[in-house]
């Protein structure tokens, strides 16, 4: 079971091929192709939708899967209704959900692409259309929900601390409840400013392991 | 599973003695617990009735904690059971050292340095005086070091921290929480860090972080706080009036330096078997043991300060 600090549903439509999203990690995105992708827009019958989430997870492909009661090469209905409900195997019938996490920094930018392929009548004809979602993820506020309704966690405790290196860098290992996470955090106290909330002053975490620990950003998978 | 909220499980504590038999801890350690029967009755009762909240071992030293306090003890076999290596009372009572002025006390956290064979442990104490002085919030950081070789305790830090604030959000002196501090050590620089959360009435947390290192103050066990950092969103602090100072000596009885040798103390009431002495050169260790006076009827408190200087007493 996943916990999502924020969720969003994107309905693919002709109006916007590129979209910018700003959310707090972990972020659950649902891409819904069931509405808006009419043949008037797509021109031809789609046979595959590729979802490249851009975060290193495998590309997910939803392909046309004909069913005995449906026509693979259907005729556009005359009543101008959407055609794909009559064909359950149409790839536009399947909304897709994906969970995004931070990846090594308190701010992570991910570009997700959705490519719809259709049966083009000739090799010279255009055979696809691509959507692009630019997702910017940030760490949530560490303060518990009792104080701040925009916060992610029910409560926060300091689980442990470790100190490394010649500069006495301190790793504060917070533990949250509801949901349960371990949140390794480094605070750059030299540039710390009191009104600034804690997650925004966390240094970019080093990419290499230090002191035998692999450091992860809050909500890094 | 949330680790912080699932640290405990209910059960009996058992030990395996030198013969390999499993013995109830309350029986095997009865001679150790008996040290605390007189002065700390509630603590002793909790030990005997298995109200133990934490238990740990560092080679032949045990750590036992109950709601009333904790002990570090070096134990030696005595037949089927164990007895204390040192009869010196090293009990860490909650509310110790500043007993009359306490409004809040935390459990201890400890750091075992395997190379030095020492355990550094710390707790935070908030003071009753906070209820009378507005715009100031004070607390005491207590850091002690337990020597696993000699089974003695040394105070490293005993400092009073004062935070001065111009304004505060949701701050209620009758409704705040200190969490158990966390201590760590950087072997590369020799520094320690002590960090903890404390929360206001709406559970909004503040983070305090202290670095301390060996210094020149013998009275403070040779350690001084070198850096204090904090994230205190519910205080608008007046930084110029915040301070970290040695705890006010006028609030506790004066300490008298009593020259008692470690060797003599060990022989007081018990026989030290050299076979269990991990340090054959232990006689070369010298200690001052400072005992507080009891002239006002207050409990006797002890402060052990190790010194490399040979004291003026006879072995």
XYZ file of C-alpha atoms in Angstrom, chain B residues 103-272:
170
model
C 9.517 20.053 35.603
C 10.520 17.635 32.859
C 13.175 14.962 32.410
C 13.955 12.680 29.501
C 15.243 9.161 29.282
C 18.931 8.770 28.464
C 20.496 7.934 25.155
C 23.950 6.406 25.060
C 26.869 5.903 22.709
C 29.301 3.020 23.254
C 32.860 3.701 22.153
C 34.314 0.251 21.731
C 37.855 1.517 21.314
C 37.869 3.476 24.554
C 35.520 1.024 26.293
C 33.400 3.906 27.488
C 29.712 4.678 27.267
C 28.673 8.298 26.876
C 25.091 8.943 27.889
C 22.947 12.044 28.043
C 19.572 13.354 29.098
C 17.779 16.692 29.104
C 16.190 18.309 32.125
C 13.784 21.240 32.009
C 13.548 23.468 35.015
C 10.660 24.573 37.185
C 11.876 28.144 37.033
C 10.548 28.399 33.479
C 7.118 28.884 34.988
C 8.151 32.092 36.681
C 10.387 33.789 34.149
C 8.580 34.712 30.967
C 10.441 35.191 27.702
C 13.078 32.741 28.861
C 13.122 29.014 28.485
C 15.879 27.111 30.214
C 16.935 23.514 30.347
C 19.961 21.520 31.408
C 21.976 19.130 29.303
C 23.611 16.353 31.255
C 26.266 14.222 29.620
C 28.082 11.532 31.545
C 30.632 8.941 30.630
C 30.745 5.457 32.048
C 34.072 3.647 32.003
C 33.509 -0.045 31.356
C 36.966 -0.931 32.651
C 36.748 0.726 36.045
C 32.953 0.900 36.367
C 33.071 4.571 37.282
C 31.238 7.601 36.029
C 32.504 10.971 34.894
C 30.444 14.059 34.154
C 31.359 15.533 30.795
C 28.753 18.268 30.424
C 26.469 19.813 33.030
C 25.304 23.007 31.373
C 22.284 25.215 31.564
C 20.921 26.436 28.250
C 18.871 29.623 28.183
C 16.721 30.554 25.209
C 15.404 34.098 25.177
C 12.444 34.776 22.909
C 10.719 37.992 21.901
C 7.518 36.147 21.041
C 6.309 32.569 20.868
C 3.652 30.673 18.935
C 1.436 28.137 20.729
C 3.925 28.005 23.564
C 2.582 26.760 26.876
C 4.994 26.141 29.699
C 2.597 23.536 31.115
C 2.210 21.744 27.806
C 5.430 21.008 25.976
C 7.401 17.847 25.308
C 11.055 16.964 25.297
C 11.924 13.833 23.374
C 14.762 11.561 24.398
C 17.962 13.122 23.050
C 20.157 11.298 20.564
C 23.896 11.233 20.971
C 26.582 10.383 18.437
C 30.353 10.593 18.139
C 32.666 11.512 15.307
C 35.768 9.375 15.738
C 37.621 11.497 13.197
C 37.419 14.763 15.146
C 36.664 13.462 18.620
C 33.522 15.576 18.853
C 30.121 14.500 20.090
C 26.718 15.670 18.955
C 23.637 15.729 21.128
C 20.358 16.475 19.355
C 16.745 16.361 20.390
C 13.279 17.532 19.486
C 11.033 19.492 21.719
C 7.476 20.341 20.827
C 5.065 23.075 21.702
C 1.392 22.719 22.622
C 0.368 21.923 19.038
C 3.181 19.346 18.628
C 5.084 21.590 16.270
C 8.688 20.520 16.760
C 11.895 22.387 17.324
C 15.294 20.787 16.790
C 18.278 21.560 19.014
C 21.734 20.295 18.156
C 24.801 20.612 20.393
C 28.378 19.759 19.485
C 30.819 19.304 22.307
C 34.478 18.431 22.480
C 37.313 18.049 24.955
C 38.185 21.390 26.468
C 40.196 22.735 29.321
C 37.518 22.900 31.995
C 38.319 20.201 34.503
C 35.206 21.001 36.528
C 33.073 20.092 33.533
C 34.918 16.857 33.013
C 37.128 18.451 30.415
C 34.370 18.861 27.803
C 32.809 22.050 26.531
C 29.938 22.836 24.207
C 31.496 24.150 21.001
C 28.470 24.700 18.803
C 24.742 25.074 19.292
C 22.331 24.952 16.373
C 18.603 25.048 16.427
C 15.452 25.092 14.373
C 12.854 26.687 16.639
C 9.984 27.853 14.457
C 7.687 28.643 17.373
C 10.156 31.057 18.992
C 11.216 34.445 17.737
C 14.574 34.282 19.476
C 16.665 37.082 20.819
C 19.948 35.406 19.946
C 22.057 37.928 21.845
C 20.452 36.885 25.128
C 20.650 33.123 24.595
C 23.406 31.356 26.448
C 24.996 28.053 27.370
C 26.662 28.268 30.759
C 27.742 25.844 33.456
C 24.805 25.000 35.637
C 24.354 27.557 38.405
C 26.346 26.157 41.334
C 24.258 28.082 43.860
C 21.276 25.829 43.236
C 23.048 22.678 44.379
C 25.120 21.910 47.430
C 28.811 22.669 47.030
C 31.057 19.827 46.058
C 33.813 18.705 48.339
C 36.750 16.977 46.811
C 37.401 13.801 48.692
C 40.518 11.897 47.833
C 39.453 8.307 47.623
C 41.414 5.876 45.562
C 39.658 3.610 43.142
C 41.421 0.648 44.652
C 40.349 1.476 48.136
C 36.791 1.931 47.067
C 36.663 -1.415 45.369
C 37.960 -3.117 48.438
C 35.332 -1.469 50.541
C 32.891 -4.267 51.161
C 33.872 -6.556 48.348
C 36.819 -8.650 47.262
C 38.224 -7.841 43.876
